[in-house]
CSV table of C-alpha atoms in Angstrom, one decimal:
chain,number,residue,atom,x,y,z
A,1074,MET,CA,0.0,0.0,0.0
A,1075,ILE,CA,1.4,3.4,-1.0
A,1076,ARG,CA,-0.3,6.6,0.2
A,1077,ASP,CA,-0.5,9.9,-1.6
A,1078,MET,CA,1.8,12.6,-0.3
A,1079,LYS,CA,0.1,15.1,2.1
A,1080,PRO,CA,0.6,18.9,2.0
A,1081,GLU,CA,1.1,19.0,5.8
A,1082,ASP,CA,4.2,16.9,5.4
A,1083,ILE,CA,5.8,19.1,2.8
A,1084,VAL,CA,8.5,21.7,3.6
A,1085,GLY,CA,8.6,24.7,1.3
A,1086,ASP,CA,6.8,25.6,-2.0
A,1087,TYR,CA,5.8,22.5,-3.9
A,1088,LYS,CA,4.6,21.2,-7.3
A,1089,GLU,CA,2.0,18.5,-7.7
A,1090,THR,CA,1.9,15.6,-10.1
A,1091,ILE,CA,0.5,12.1,-10.4
A,1092,LEU,CA,3.0,9.4,-10.9
A,1093,GLY,CA,2.2,6.0,-12.5
A,1094,LEU,CA,4.1,3.3,-10.5
A,1095,TYR,CA,4.6,-0.4,-11.1
A,1096,GLY,CA,1.4,-2.5,-11.4
A,1097,SER,CA,-0.9,0.4,-12.5
A,1098,ILE,CA,-0.7,2.1,-9.1
A,1099,THR,CA,-0.8,5.9,-9.1
A,1100,ARG,CA,0.4,8.2,-6.4
A,1101,VAL,CA,-0.1,11.9,-5.9
A,1102,ILE,CA,3.4,13.4,-5.6
A,1103,LEU,CA,4.2,16.7,-4.0
A,1104,TYR,CA,7.8,17.8,-4.5
A,1105,THR,CA,10.1,20.7,-3.9
A,1106,ASP,CA,13.4,22.0,-5.2
A,1107,ILE,CA,15.1,21.4,-1.8
A,1108,GLU,CA,18.1,19.1,-1.9
A,1109,THR,CA,19.4,17.3,1.1
A,1110,PRO,CA,23.1,16.4,0.6
A,1111,PHE,CA,24.1,12.8,1.1
A,1112,PRO,CA,25.9,12.5,4.4
A,1113,GLU,CA,29.6,11.9,4.3
A,1114,GLY,CA,30.8,8.4,5.1
A,1115,ARG,CA,27.4,6.8,5.4
A,1116,LEU,CA,25.6,4.1,3.4
A,1117,ILE,CA,21.9,3.8,3.0
A,1118,VAL,CA,20.9,0.2,3.0
A,1119,SER,CA,17.5,-1.5,2.4
A,1120,THR,CA,16.2,-4.9,1.5
A,1121,THR,CA,13.0,-5.7,-0.3
A,1122,ASP,CA,11.1,-8.9,-0.9
A,1123,LYS,CA,10.7,-10.2,-4.4
A,1124,ASP,CA,7.7,-7.9,-4.9
A,1125,GLY,CA,9.7,-4.8,-4.0
A,1126,ILE,CA,8.2,-4.4,-0.6
A,1127,ILE,CA,10.6,-3.0,2.0
A,1128,THR,CA,11.6,-5.5,4.7
A,1129,HIS,CA,14.7,-3.9,6.2
A,1130,VAL,CA,16.1,-0.4,6.4
A,1131,ASN,CA,19.1,1.0,8.2
A,1132,LYS,CA,19.3,4.2,10.3
A,1133,ALA,CA,20.7,6.3,7.4
A,1134,PHE,CA,17.8,5.3,5.2
A,1135,VAL,CA,15.3,6.4,7.8
A,1136,GLU,CA,17.1,9.7,8.3
A,1137,MET,CA,17.5,10.6,4.7
A,1138,SER,CA,14.0,9.5,3.6
A,1139,GLY,CA,12.3,11.5,6.3
A,1140,TYR,CA,9.9,8.6,7.0
A,1141,ALA,CA,9.7,6.7,10.3
A,1142,GLU,CA,10.9,3.1,10.1
A,1143,ASP,CA,7.4,1.7,10.5
A,1144,GLU,CA,6.2,3.8,7.6
A,1145,LEU,CA,8.9,2.3,5.4
A,1146,LEU,CA,8.6,-1.3,6.4
A,1147,GLY,CA,5.8,-2.9,4.4
A,1148,SER,CA,5.8,-0.1,1.8
A,1149,PRO,CA,6.9,-0.5,-1.8
A,1150,HIS,CA,10.4,0.8,-2.5
A,1151,SER,CA,8.8,3.1,-5.1
A,1152,ILE,CA,7.8,5.3,-2.1
A,1153,LEU,CA,11.2,7.0,-3.0
A,1154,ARG,CA,10.4,7.4,-6.6
A,1155,HIS,CA,10.9,11.0,-7.8
A,1156,PRO,CA,9.0,12.3,-10.8
A,1157,ASP,CA,12.3,13.5,-12.4
A,1158,MET,CA,13.5,9.8,-12.6
A,1159,PRO,CA,12.6,8.3,-16.0
A,1160,SER,CA,10.8,4.9,-15.8
A,1161,VAL,CA,13.3,3.4,-18.3
A,1162,ALA,CA,16.0,3.6,-15.5
A,1163,PHE,CA,13.9,1.3,-13.3
A,1164,LYS,CA,13.1,-1.0,-16.1
A,1165,ASP,CA,16.9,-1.4,-16.7
A,1166,LEU,CA,17.3,-2.0,-12.9
A,1167,TRP,CA,14.8,-4.8,-12.8
A,1168,ASP,CA,15.9,-6.4,-16.1
A,1169,THR,CA,19.6,-6.3,-14.9
A,1170,VAL,CA,18.9,-7.7,-11.4
A,1171,ASN,CA,16.5,-10.3,-12.6
A,1172,SER,CA,19.2,-11.6,-15.0
A,1173,GLY,CA,21.4,-12.2,-12.0
A,1174,LYS,CA,23.7,-9.2,-12.4
A,1175,HIS,CA,24.4,-6.2,-10.2
A,1176,TRP,CA,22.7,-2.9,-11.2
A,1177,GLN,CA,24.4,0.4,-10.5
A,1178,GLY,CA,23.2,3.8,-11.3
A,1179,TYR,CA,22.6,7.4,-10.1
A,1180,VAL,CA,19.2,8.0,-8.7
A,1181,LYS,CA,17.2,11.1,-7.5
A,1182,ASN,CA,15.2,10.0,-4.5
A,1183,LEU,CA,12.1,11.6,-3.1
A,1184,ARG,CA,11.8,12.5,0.6
A,1185,LYS,CA,8.6,12.5,2.7
A,1186,ASP,CA,9.0,16.3,3.0
A,1187,GLY,CA,9.0,16.7,-0.8
A,1188,GLY,CA,12.7,17.3,-1.1
A,1189,TYR,CA,15.2,15.1,-2.8
A,1190,TYR,CA,18.7,13.5,-2.5
A,1191,TRP,CA,21.0,12.0,-5.1
A,1192,VAL,CA,22.6,8.6,-4.6
A,1193,LYS,CA,24.8,6.2,-6.3
A,1194,ALA,CA,22.8,3.0,-5.9
A,1195,THR,CA,23.9,-0.6,-6.3
A,1196,VAL,CA,21.2,-3.3,-6.3
A,1197,ILE,CA,21.8,-7.0,-6.0
A,1198,SER,CA,19.7,-10.2,-5.7
A,1199,ASN,CA,20.1,-12.0,-2.4
A,1200,ILE,CA,20.5,-15.6,-3.4
A,1201,ARG,CA,20.0,-18.3,-0.7
A,1202,GLN,CA,20.3,-22.0,-1.5
A,1203,GLY,CA,20.4,-21.1,-5.2
A,1204,LYS,CA,17.2,-19.1,-5.2
A,1205,VAL,CA,16.6,-15.3,-5.3
A,1206,VAL,CA,14.8,-14.6,-2.0
A,1207,SER,CA,15.1,-10.8,-1.8
A,1208,TYR,CA,17.0,-7.7,-3.2
A,1209,THR,CA,19.4,-5.4,-1.4
A,1210,SER,CA,20.1,-1.8,-2.4
A,1211,VAL,CA,23.1,0.0,-1.0
A,1212,ARG,CA,23.4,3.8,-1.7
A,1213,ARG,CA,26.5,5.8,-1.3
A,1214,LYS,CA,27.5,9.5,-1.8
A,1215,PRO,CA,27.7,10.1,-5.6
A,1216,SER,CA,30.2,12.1,-7.5
A,1217,ARG,CA,28.8,15.6,-8.2
A,1218,THR,CA,30.1,15.4,-11.8
A,1219,LYS,CA,28.0,12.2,-12.4
A,1220,VAL,CA,25.0,13.8,-10.8
A,1221,GLU,CA,25.3,16.9,-13.1
A,1222,GLU,CA,25.5,14.5,-16.1
A,1223,CYS,CA,22.3,12.7,-15.0
A,1224,ILE,CA,20.5,16.1,-14.4
A,1225,LYS,CA,21.1,16.7,-18.2
A,1226,LEU,CA,20.5,13.2,-19.4
A,1227,TYR,CA,17.4,12.1,-17.5
A,1228,PRO,CA,14.9,14.7,-18.9
A,1229,THR,CA,15.8,13.3,-22.4
A,1230,LEU,CA,14.7,9.8,-21.4
A,1231,PHE,CA,10.9,10.5,-20.9
B,634,MET,CA,45.4,-36.6,14.1
B,635,MET,CA,46.7,-33.3,12.6
B,636,PRO,CA,46.1,-30.3,14.9
B,637,TYR,CA,43.5,-27.9,13.7
B,638,GLN,CA,45.0,-24.7,12.3
B,639,PHE,CA,43.8,-21.3,13.5
B,640,THR,CA,44.8,-18.1,11.8
B,641,VAL,CA,44.1,-14.4,12.2
B,642,SER,CA,43.5,-11.8,9.5
B,643,PRO,CA,47.0,-10.2,9.0
B,644,ASP,CA,45.5,-6.7,9.7
B,645,PHE,CA,45.4,-7.5,13.5
B,646,SER,CA,46.8,-4.7,15.7
B,647,PRO,CA,50.4,-5.5,16.8
B,648,ASP,CA,49.2,-4.7,20.4
B,649,HIS,CA,46.9,-7.7,20.3
B,650,LEU,CA,49.4,-10.3,18.9
B,651,SER,CA,50.0,-11.9,22.4
B,652,GLY,CA,46.3,-11.8,23.0
B,653,TRP,CA,45.7,-14.1,20.0
B,654,PHE,CA,48.2,-16.6,21.5
B,655,PHE,CA,46.4,-16.4,24.9
B,656,PHE,CA,43.1,-16.9,23.1
B,657,ASN,CA,44.4,-20.0,21.3
B,658,THR,CA,45.7,-21.5,24.5
B,659,TRP,CA,42.3,-20.8,26.2
B,660,LEU,CA,40.5,-22.4,23.3
B,661,GLN,CA,42.6,-25.5,23.3
B,662,ARG,CA,42.0,-25.9,27.1
B,663,GLN,CA,38.3,-25.4,26.8
B,664,THR,CA,37.8,-27.7,23.8
B,665,GLY,CA,40.4,-30.3,24.5
B,666,GLU,CA,41.5,-30.0,20.9
B,667,ALA,CA,45.0,-29.4,19.5
B,668,ILE,CA,44.9,-26.1,17.7
B,669,HIS,CA,48.0,-24.5,16.1
B,670,LEU,CA,48.0,-20.7,15.7
B,671,GLU,CA,49.6,-19.7,12.4
B,672,MET,CA,50.1,-16.0,11.8
B,673,TYR,CA,50.6,-15.1,8.1
B,674,ASN,CA,52.3,-11.9,7.3
B,675,SER,CA,50.3,-11.1,4.2
B,676,PHE,CA,46.7,-11.6,3.0
B,677,GLN,CA,48.1,-13.3,-0.1
B,678,SER,CA,49.9,-16.0,1.9
B,679,GLN,CA,46.9,-16.5,4.1
B,680,ARG,CA,44.6,-16.9,1.1
B,681,GLU,CA,46.9,-19.4,-0.4
B,682,ALA,CA,46.8,-21.5,2.8
B,683,ILE,CA,43.0,-21.3,2.7
B,684,GLN,CA,43.0,-22.5,-0.9
B,685,ARG,CA,45.2,-25.4,0.1
B,686,ASN,CA,42.5,-26.3,2.8
B,687,GLU,CA,45.1,-25.8,5.6
B,688,VAL,CA,42.9,-23.4,7.7
B,689,ASP,CA,40.2,-24.7,10.1
B,690,LEU,CA,39.5,-21.6,12.1
B,691,ILE,CA,40.0,-18.0,11.1
B,692,TYR,CA,39.4,-14.5,12.5
B,693,ALA,CA,38.6,-13.2,9.0
B,694,ASN,CA,38.6,-9.9,7.3
B,695,PRO,CA,35.1,-9.1,5.9
B,696,PHE,CA,36.6,-8.8,2.5
B,697,ASP,CA,37.5,-12.6,2.6
B,698,ALA,CA,34.1,-13.7,4.0
B,699,ALA,CA,32.5,-14.3,0.6
B,700,MET,CA,35.4,-16.6,-0.5
B,701,LEU,CA,35.4,-18.4,2.9
B,702,VAL,CA,31.6,-19.0,3.0
B,703,ARG,CA,30.7,-19.4,-0.6
B,704,GLU,CA,33.8,-21.1,-2.0
B,705,LYS,CA,35.3,-23.0,0.9
B,706,GLY,CA,32.1,-23.7,3.0
B,707,PHE,CA,33.2,-21.9,6.2
B,708,LEU,CA,30.6,-21.2,8.8
B,709,PRO,CA,30.4,-18.0,11.0
B,710,LEU,CA,30.8,-18.4,14.7
B,711,VAL,CA,31.1,-15.0,16.5
B,712,LYS,CA,32.2,-11.4,16.2
B,713,ALA,CA,33.7,-9.0,18.7
B,714,ASN,CA,31.1,-7.1,20.7
B,715,ASP,CA,30.6,-3.5,19.7
B,716,VAL,CA,33.4,-3.5,17.1
B,717,SER,CA,32.9,-2.7,13.5
B,718,ASP,CA,35.4,-1.9,10.8
B,719,GLU,CA,35.3,1.8,9.9
B,720,ALA,CA,37.6,3.8,7.7
B,721,ILE,CA,39.0,7.3,8.1
B,722,ILE,CA,40.3,9.6,5.3
B,723,ALA,CA,42.9,12.0,6.8
B,724,VAL,CA,45.4,14.6,5.5
B,725,SER,CA,48.3,16.5,7.1
B,726,LEU,CA,47.1,19.4,9.3
B,727,ASP,CA,49.1,21.7,6.9
B,728,SER,CA,47.0,20.6,3.9
B,729,ALA,CA,44.8,23.3,2.4
B,730,VAL,CA,42.2,20.6,1.7
B,731,ASP,CA,39.3,20.6,4.3
B,732,LYS,CA,36.8,18.3,2.6
B,733,VAL,CA,37.0,15.2,0.3
B,734,THR,CA,35.3,17.0,-2.6
B,735,ARG,CA,38.3,19.4,-2.8
B,736,LEU,CA,40.7,16.6,-3.5
B,737,MET,CA,42.0,16.5,-7.1
B,738,PRO,CA,43.0,13.7,-9.5
B,739,GLY,CA,46.7,12.9,-9.4
B,740,ILE,CA,47.1,12.9,-5.7
B,741,THR,CA,49.0,10.2,-3.8
B,742,VAL,CA,47.0,8.1,-1.4
B,743,ALA,CA,48.7,6.1,1.3
B,744,VAL,CA,47.0,2.8,2.3
B,745,THR,CA,47.8,-0.5,3.9
B,746,GLU,CA,47.0,-3.9,2.4
B,747,ASP,CA,43.8,-4.2,4.6
B,748,PRO,CA,41.3,-4.9,1.8
B,749,ASP,CA,38.1,-3.8,3.6
B,750,VAL,CA,39.4,-0.5,4.9
B,751,ARG,CA,40.9,0.3,1.5
B,752,MET,CA,37.6,-0.4,-0.2
B,753,MET,CA,35.7,1.7,2.2
B,754,GLY,CA,38.2,4.5,1.8
B,755,MET,CA,38.0,4.4,-1.9
B,756,ILE,CA,34.2,4.7,-1.7
B,757,MET,CA,34.6,7.8,0.4
B,758,LEU,CA,36.9,9.3,-2.3
B,759,GLU,CA,34.3,8.7,-5.1
B,760,PRO,CA,32.4,12.0,-4.4
B,761,ALA,CA,35.6,13.8,-5.5
B,762,ASP,CA,35.6,11.8,-8.8
B,763,LEU,CA,38.7,9.9,-7.6
B,764,ASN,CA,39.3,6.3,-8.4
B,765,ALA,CA,42.2,3.8,-8.8
B,766,ASP,CA,42.8,5.1,-12.3
B,767,ASN,CA,43.4,8.8,-11.4
B,768,ILE,CA,45.3,8.6,-8.1
B,769,LYS,CA,48.6,7.1,-7.2
B,770,ILE,CA,48.4,4.4,-4.5
B,771,THR,CA,51.3,3.9,-2.0
B,772,VAL,CA,51.0,0.7,0.0
B,773,CYS,CA,52.5,0.9,3.5
B,774,GLY,CA,53.3,-1.9,5.9
B,775,SER,CA,51.3,-0.3,8.8
B,776,TYR,CA,49.0,2.6,9.7
B,777,VAL,CA,51.9,4.3,11.5
B,778,LEU,CA,53.7,4.3,8.2
B,779,VAL,CA,50.6,5.8,6.5
B,780,ALA,CA,50.7,8.6,9.0
B,781,LYS,CA,54.4,9.0,8.5
B,782,HIS,CA,53.9,9.4,4.7
B,783,LEU,CA,51.4,12.2,5.4
B,784,LEU,CA,53.6,14.0,7.9
B,785,GLN,CA,56.7,13.8,5.6
B,786,GLY,CA,54.7,15.0,2.6
B,787,ASN,CA,55.1,11.8,0.6
B,788,ALA,CA,51.4,11.3,0.4
B,789,ASP,CA,48.5,13.7,0.1
B,790,VAL,CA,45.8,11.5,1.7
B,791,GLY,CA,45.8,8.5,4.0
B,792,ILE,CA,43.2,5.8,4.4
B,793,PHE,CA,43.1,4.4,7.9
B,794,LEU,CA,41.2,1.8,9.9
B,795,ALA,CA,39.5,4.1,12.4
B,796,GLU,CA,40.6,2.0,15.4
B,797,ALA,CA,44.2,2.2,14.2
B,798,TYR,CA,43.9,5.9,13.7
B,799,ASP,CA,42.7,6.3,17.3
B,800,ASP,CA,45.7,4.2,18.4
B,801,LEU,CA,48.2,6.7,16.8
B,802,SER,CA,50.2,8.8,19.3
B,803,ASN,CA,48.6,12.1,20.4
B,804,ILE,CA,51.5,13.9,18.8
B,805,THR,CA,51.0,12.3,15.4
B,806,LYS,CA,47.2,12.8,15.6
B,807,SER,CA,47.8,16.5,16.4
B,808,LYS,CA,49.5,16.9,13.1
B,809,LEU,CA,46.8,15.2,11.1
B,810,LYS,CA,43.3,16.3,10.0
B,811,ILE,CA,40.3,13.9,9.5
B,812,LEU,CA,38.3,14.7,6.4
B,813,VAL,CA,35.7,11.9,6.8
B,814,GLN,CA,35.0,8.9,8.9
B,815,SER,CA,32.7,6.1,7.7
B,816,GLN,CA,29.7,5.1,9.8
B,817,ILE,CA,28.7,1.8,8.1
B,818,SER,CA,28.3,-0.2,11.4
B,819,VAL,CA,27.6,-3.6,9.7
B,820,ILE,CA,31.1,-4.5,8.3
B,821,HIS,CA,33.1,-6.5,10.9
B,822,HIS,CA,35.7,-9.2,11.3
B,823,SER,CA,34.3,-12.6,12.2
B,824,LEU,CA,35.6,-15.8,13.7
B,825,MET,CA,34.7,-18.6,11.3
B,826,MET,CA,35.3,-22.3,11.1
B,827,GLY,CA,35.9,-24.7,8.2
B,828,SER,CA,34.4,-28.1,7.5
B,829,ARG,CA,36.8,-30.2,9.7
B,830,LEU,CA,35.3,-28.5,12.8
B,831,ALA,CA,31.7,-28.2,11.6
B,832,ASP,CA,30.3,-30.8,13.9
B,833,LYS,CA,31.7,-28.9,16.9
B,834,ARG,CA,30.1,-25.7,15.9
B,835,ASP,CA,27.4,-25.4,18.6
B,836,ASP,CA,29.8,-26.4,21.4
B,837,ILE,CA,32.5,-23.9,20.3
B,838,GLN,CA,30.0,-21.2,19.8
B,839,ASN,CA,28.5,-21.7,23.3
B,840,LEU,CA,32.0,-21.6,24.8
B,841,LEU,CA,32.8,-18.4,23.0
B,842,VAL,CA,29.6,-16.4,23.8
B,843,THR,CA,30.0,-17.3,27.5
B,844,MET,CA,33.8,-16.6,27.5
B,845,ASN,CA,33.4,-13.2,29.2
B,846,GLN,CA,31.6,-14.8,32.2
B,847,ASP,CA,34.7,-16.4,33.7
B,848,GLU,CA,37.7,-14.5,35.0
B,849,LYS,CA,40.4,-16.0,32.8
B,850,GLY,CA,38.2,-15.8,29.7
B,851,GLY,CA,37.5,-12.1,30.5
B,852,LYS,CA,41.2,-11.4,30.8
B,853,VAL,CA,42.0,-13.0,27.4
B,854,LEU,CA,39.2,-11.0,25.8
B,855,LYS,CA,40.7,-7.8,27.3
B,856,SER,CA,44.0,-8.7,25.7
B,857,LEU,CA,42.3,-8.8,22.4
B,858,GLY,CA,40.8,-5.4,22.9
B,859,PHE,CA,37.1,-6.2,23.4
B,860,ASP,CA,34.8,-7.4,26.1
B,861,ALA,CA,32.8,-10.3,24.6
B,862,TRP,CA,32.0,-12.5,21.6
B,863,ILE,CA,28.6,-12.2,20.0
B,864,LYS,CA,27.1,-15.0,18.0
B,865,VAL,CA,26.9,-14.4,14.2
B,866,GLU,CA,23.9,-16.0,12.6
B,867,ASP,CA,24.3,-17.5,9.1
B,868,GLU,CA,21.9,-14.9,7.6
B,869,GLU,CA,23.8,-12.0,9.2
B,870,MET,CA,26.9,-13.3,7.5
B,871,GLU,CA,25.2,-13.8,4.2
B,872,PHE,CA,23.8,-10.2,4.4
B,873,MET,CA,27.3,-8.8,5.1
B,874,ILE,CA,28.7,-10.7,2.2
B,875,ASP,CA,25.9,-9.3,-0.1
B,876,LEU,CA,26.7,-5.8,1.2
B,877,MET,CA,30.4,-6.3,0.5
B,878,ASP,CA,29.5,-7.4,-2.9
B,879,THR,CA,27.6,-4.2,-3.6
B,880,LEU,CA,30.6,-2.1,-2.4
B,881,ALA,CA,33.2,-4.0,-4.4
B,882,ILE,CA,31.9,-2.7,-7.7
């Protein structure tokens, strides 16, 4: 279950859009131009089940997303999906991971307060006894040069 | 019967060398098994011994955990309580650089052979667009020598194990400046056992997690620099291996 964003949670002036997520789900997104820099020396770690539902988050994930841990657990990972991210990037992610390979890319994530943060994300399948049981995503502080490249590239992919 | 062989990741602190021999003696007395402690002076020679199936018990660097578990069938036993591997990026106090993003390609980075610390340090240099292709790496025999390289101007940046940085003398630390310290929390060394000991896993694990409850055991732990062993579940180890996998690329 993924809820629409609420005006009372948003910090600063915001824009509104409706985002189509995986499985014909739509979500009302309220988003601002406020960037939160990725903290130095930290990693954001989360695990989802095979359906993309969050089952584990670390402290850095909670702090950077702006959500409480119990709001994140049980939610689809697309709770972080920012309208500036082209859906083709996520198709590539799932195609790559489902073929047993690591996916790595630069992602603009959406915060609960409508702001955003850029990450360098690596996603892998968790394989136990030869079977994929879950997926883990680890995000680290990205190179600003790479982020600037993505800011130019991503709008061309819609 | 051949004694079991125990070995320790070569990045152990020199201050704890005698502690590992005390620990081995304690373990032999408690288990009644003959265990030989072999200290290798390089990761390469230790890995070669593992490949030859000579190692039965190892206090392993997290970087080697994937190979030990997934290729050689090792099982996790315990980790040190409240100890995780964290990295520090430091420069000389005289350096004009005050944050990682001000570092430029072409710099010299002093490191040790410790594979996990080096990996974490390189990740913390990425925001400055630095990677193995555009920096010069100088490999030092110890963290004291990494500090020396910085103080003598032979390196621009040093990558340290946080614990080793803390152990530098106060004079040395007063001449250095920390740019960033990792706060990853879930990467740690682990005591692991190979297949020859597998049927004794529960017994040894129980001995280790209660080691801090007797006086002698407590003293041995103190000589290793921590206060207790904590059980490592199989899934916790698998998760750390997956995490290391994501960081290695």
